[in-house]
JSON list of C-alpha atoms in Angstrom, two decimals:
[
{"chain": "K", "resi": 16, "resn": "MET", "atom": "CA", "xyz": [4.29, 7.14, 4.37]},
{"chain": "K", "resi": 17, "resn": "SER", "atom": "CA", "xyz": [3.59, 7.46, 8.08]},
{"chain": "K", "resi": 18, "resn": "ALA", "atom": "CA", "xyz": [4.02, 3.70, 8.45]},
{"chain": "K", "resi": 19, "resn": "LEU", "atom": "CA", "xyz": [7.54, 3.98, 7.03]},
{"chain": "K", "resi": 20, "resn": "TYR", "atom": "CA", "xyz": [8.39, 7.04, 9.12]},
{"chain": "K", "resi": 21, "resn": "SER", "atom": "CA", "xyz": [7.34, 5.17, 12.21]},
{"chain": "K", "resi": 22, "resn": "GLN", "atom": "CA", "xyz": [9.98, 2.55, 11.52]},
{"chain": "K", "resi": 23, "resn": "GLY", "atom": "CA", "xyz": [12.74, 5.04, 10.85]},
{"chain": "K", "resi": 24, "resn": "ILE", "atom": "CA", "xyz": [12.82, 4.54, 7.09]},
{"chain": "K", "resi": 25, "resn": "LYS", "atom": "CA", "xyz": [13.55, 7.51, 4.88]},
{"chain": "K", "resi": 26, "resn": "CYS", "atom": "CA", "xyz": [11.24, 7.99, 2.04]},
{"chain": "K", "resi": 27, "resn": "GLU", "atom": "CA", "xyz": [9.79, 10.78, -0.24]},
{"chain": "K", "resi": 28, "resn": "LEU", "atom": "CA", "xyz": [6.76, 11.15, -2.34]},
{"chain": "K", "resi": 29, "resn": "GLU", "atom": "CA", "xyz": [7.27, 11.92, -6.05]},
{"chain": "K", "resi": 30, "resn": "TYR", "atom": "CA", "xyz": [4.39, 13.63, -7.81]},
{"chain": "K", "resi": 31, "resn": "LYS", "atom": "CA", "xyz": [4.34, 11.63, -11.03]},
{"chain": "K", "resi": 32, "resn": "LYS", "atom": "CA", "xyz": [1.37, 10.85, -13.23]},
{"chain": "K", "resi": 33, "resn": "TYR", "atom": "CA", "xyz": [0.81, 8.64, -16.23]},
{"chain": "K", "resi": 34, "resn": "SER", "atom": "CA", "xyz": [0.15, 10.77, -19.28]},
{"chain": "K", "resi": 35, "resn": "ARG", "atom": "CA", "xyz": [-3.23, 9.07, -20.08]},
{"chain": "K", "resi": 36, "resn": "GLU", "atom": "CA", "xyz": [-4.50, 8.90, -16.46]},
{"chain": "K", "resi": 37, "resn": "ARG", "atom": "CA", "xyz": [-7.79, 10.70, -16.29]},
{"chain": "K", "resi": 38, "resn": "SER", "atom": "CA", "xyz": [-8.05, 10.69, -12.54]},
{"chain": "K", "resi": 39, "resn": "ASN", "atom": "CA", "xyz": [-6.74, 13.76, -10.77]},
{"chain": "K", "resi": 40, "resn": "GLU", "atom": "CA", "xyz": [-7.64, 12.45, -7.25]},
{"chain": "K", "resi": 41, "resn": "PRO", "atom": "CA", "xyz": [-5.25, 13.48, -4.42]},
{"chain": "K", "resi": 42, "resn": "PHE", "atom": "CA", "xyz": [-4.53, 9.89, -3.37]},
{"chain": "K", "resi": 43, "resn": "HIS", "atom": "CA", "xyz": [-3.22, 9.09, -6.88]},
{"chain": "K", "resi": 44, "resn": "THR", "atom": "CA", "xyz": [-0.26, 11.33, -6.50]},
{"chain": "K", "resi": 45, "resn": "GLY", "atom": "CA", "xyz": [2.55, 9.18, -7.86]},
{"chain": "K", "resi": 46, "resn": "ARG", "atom": "CA", "xyz": [5.14, 6.96, -6.22]},
{"chain": "K", "resi": 47, "resn": "VAL", "atom": "CA", "xyz": [7.05, 6.63, -2.98]},
{"chain": "K", "resi": 48, "resn": "ARG", "atom": "CA", "xyz": [10.73, 6.35, -3.16]},
{"chain": "K", "resi": 49, "resn": "VAL", "atom": "CA", "xyz": [12.46, 4.52, -0.29]},
{"chain": "K", "resi": 50, "resn": "HIS", "atom": "CA", "xyz": [16.20, 4.85, 0.63]},
{"chain": "K", "resi": 51, "resn": "LEU", "atom": "CA", "xyz": [17.21, 1.20, 0.90]},
{"chain": "K", "resi": 52, "resn": "LYS", "atom": "CA", "xyz": [20.98, 1.20, 0.34]},
{"chain": "K", "resi": 53, "resn": "ASN", "atom": "CA", "xyz": [23.99, 3.40, 1.05]},
{"chain": "K", "resi": 54, "resn": "ASP", "atom": "CA", "xyz": [26.43, 4.45, -1.63]},
{"chain": "K", "resi": 55, "resn": "ASP", "atom": "CA", "xyz": [28.65, 1.43, -0.85]},
{"chain": "K", "resi": 56, "resn": "GLY", "atom": "CA", "xyz": [25.76, -1.05, -1.28]},
{"chain": "K", "resi": 57, "resn": "THR", "atom": "CA", "xyz": [25.11, -1.83, 2.38]},
{"chain": "K", "resi": 58, "resn": "PRO", "atom": "CA", "xyz": [21.46, -1.62, 3.54]},
{"chain": "K", "resi": 59, "resn": "VAL", "atom": "CA", "xyz": [20.47, 1.60, 5.36]},
{"chain": "K", "resi": 60, "resn": "ASN", "atom": "CA", "xyz": [18.29, -0.45, 7.74]},
{"chain": "K", "resi": 61, "resn": "PRO", "atom": "CA", "xyz": [19.55, -4.02, 8.33]},
{"chain": "K", "resi": 62, "resn": "ASN", "atom": "CA", "xyz": [16.03, -5.13, 9.40]},
{"chain": "K", "resi": 63, "resn": "TYR", "atom": "CA", "xyz": [14.60, -4.30, 6.03]},
{"chain": "K", "resi": 64, "resn": "PRO", "atom": "CA", "xyz": [17.31, -4.70, 3.35]},
{"chain": "K", "resi": 65, "resn": "THR", "atom": "CA", "xyz": [14.99, -5.41, 0.35]},
{"chain": "K", "resi": 66, "resn": "ARG", "atom": "CA", "xyz": [11.93, -4.13, -1.29]},
{"chain": "K", "resi": 67, "resn": "LYS", "atom": "CA", "xyz": [10.13, -7.29, -0.48]},
{"chain": "K", "resi": 68, "resn": "SER", "atom": "CA", "xyz": [10.88, -6.82, 3.27]},
{"chain": "K", "resi": 69, "resn": "ILE", "atom": "CA", "xyz": [9.46, -3.26, 2.98]},
{"chain": "K", "resi": 70, "resn": "MET", "atom": "CA", "xyz": [6.34, -4.59, 1.34]},
{"chain": "K", "resi": 71, "resn": "TYR", "atom": "CA", "xyz": [5.78, -7.18, 4.02]},
{"chain": "K", "resi": 72, "resn": "LEU", "atom": "CA", "xyz": [6.32, -4.44, 6.69]},
{"chain": "K", "resi": 73, "resn": "LEU", "atom": "CA", "xyz": [3.72, -2.27, 5.01]},
{"chain": "K", "resi": 74, "resn": "ALA", "atom": "CA", "xyz": [1.23, -5.12, 4.72]},
{"chain": "K", "resi": 75, "resn": "ASP", "atom": "CA", "xyz": [1.45, -5.50, 8.46]},
{"chain": "K", "resi": 76, "resn": "LEU", "atom": "CA", "xyz": [1.39, -1.86, 9.39]},
{"chain": "K", "resi": 77, "resn": "ILE", "atom": "CA", "xyz": [-1.21, -0.33, 7.04]},
{"chain": "K", "resi": 78, "resn": "PRO", "atom": "CA", "xyz": [-4.22, -2.27, 8.49]},
{"chain": "K", "resi": 79, "resn": "LYS", "atom": "CA", "xyz": [-3.20, -1.03, 11.94]},
{"chain": "K", "resi": 80, "resn": "LEU", "atom": "CA", "xyz": [-3.27, 2.69, 10.99]},
{"chain": "K", "resi": 81, "resn": "LYS", "atom": "CA", "xyz": [-5.79, 4.83, 12.85]},
{"chain": "K", "resi": 82, "resn": "THR", "atom": "CA", "xyz": [-7.28, 5.99, 9.52]},
{"chain": "K", "resi": 83, "resn": "ARG", "atom": "CA", "xyz": [-7.97, 2.33, 8.56]},
{"chain": "K", "resi": 84, "resn": "ALA", "atom": "CA", "xyz": [-9.48, 1.18, 11.87]},
{"chain": "K", "resi": 85, "resn": "SER", "atom": "CA", "xyz": [-12.82, 2.96, 11.29]},
{"chain": "K", "resi": 86, "resn": "LYS", "atom": "CA", "xyz": [-13.44, 1.36, 7.86]},
{"chain": "K", "resi": 87, "resn": "GLN", "atom": "CA", "xyz": [-13.65, -2.22, 9.27]},
{"chain": "K", "resi": 88, "resn": "SER", "atom": "CA", "xyz": [-17.47, -2.27, 9.20]},
{"chain": "K", "resi": 89, "resn": "GLY", "atom": "CA", "xyz": [-17.44, -2.00, 5.42]},
{"chain": "K", "resi": 90, "resn": "ASP", "atom": "CA", "xyz": [-14.96, -4.83, 5.06]},
{"chain": "K", "resi": 91, "resn": "GLN", "atom": "CA", "xyz": [-17.47, -7.38, 6.57]},
{"chain": "K", "resi": 92, "resn": "ASN", "atom": "CA", "xyz": [-19.39, -7.45, 3.30]},
{"chain": "K", "resi": 93, "resn": "ILE", "atom": "CA", "xyz": [-16.19, -8.51, 1.42]},
{"chain": "K", "resi": 94, "resn": "ASN", "atom": "CA", "xyz": [-15.71, -11.51, 3.61]},
{"chain": "K", "resi": 95, "resn": "ASN", "atom": "CA", "xyz": [-19.29, -12.80, 3.10]},
{"chain": "K", "resi": 96, "resn": "PRO", "atom": "CA", "xyz": [-20.13, -12.50, -0.61]},
{"chain": "K", "resi": 97, "resn": "LYS", "atom": "CA", "xyz": [-23.64, -13.23, -1.72]},
{"chain": "K", "resi": 98, "resn": "LYS", "atom": "CA", "xyz": [-24.19, -16.64, -3.35]},
{"chain": "K", "resi": 99, "resn": "ASP", "atom": "CA", "xyz": [-25.78, -16.65, -6.73]},
{"chain": "K", "resi": 100, "resn": "LYS", "atom": "CA", "xyz": [-28.97, -18.68, -7.05]},
{"chain": "K", "resi": 101, "resn": "GLY", "atom": "CA", "xyz": [-30.13, -20.16, -10.29]},
{"chain": "K", "resi": 102, "resn": "LYS", "atom": "CA", "xyz": [-28.29, -20.90, -13.43]},
{"chain": "K", "resi": 103, "resn": "GLY", "atom": "CA", "xyz": [-27.83, -17.30, -14.65]},
{"chain": "K", "resi": 104, "resn": "LYS", "atom": "CA", "xyz": [-27.89, -16.28, -18.20]},
{"chain": "K", "resi": 105, "resn": "ARG", "atom": "CA", "xyz": [-28.01, -18.80, -20.95]},
{"chain": "K", "resi": 106, "resn": "ARG", "atom": "CA", "xyz": [-26.71, -18.18, -24.35]}
]
């Protein structure tokens, strides 16, 4: 949400939960609603008129957040997966 606020986009967090969801973790709080269009149908922010443009914006901004910068050391293992040796299990 801080990434959206930094671009001047109005949004709010709705505390929704799927009825069969077992996880009560705080980062699974629900959904984010974004104000995209005015009552007459014109976009609120002409730079980001669609959901897709908002998603591209978030894809650019989220990795740059200060909270994400310290976690880069763990991401190196993802880029270099271990190669399997041998044939594996036979059936």
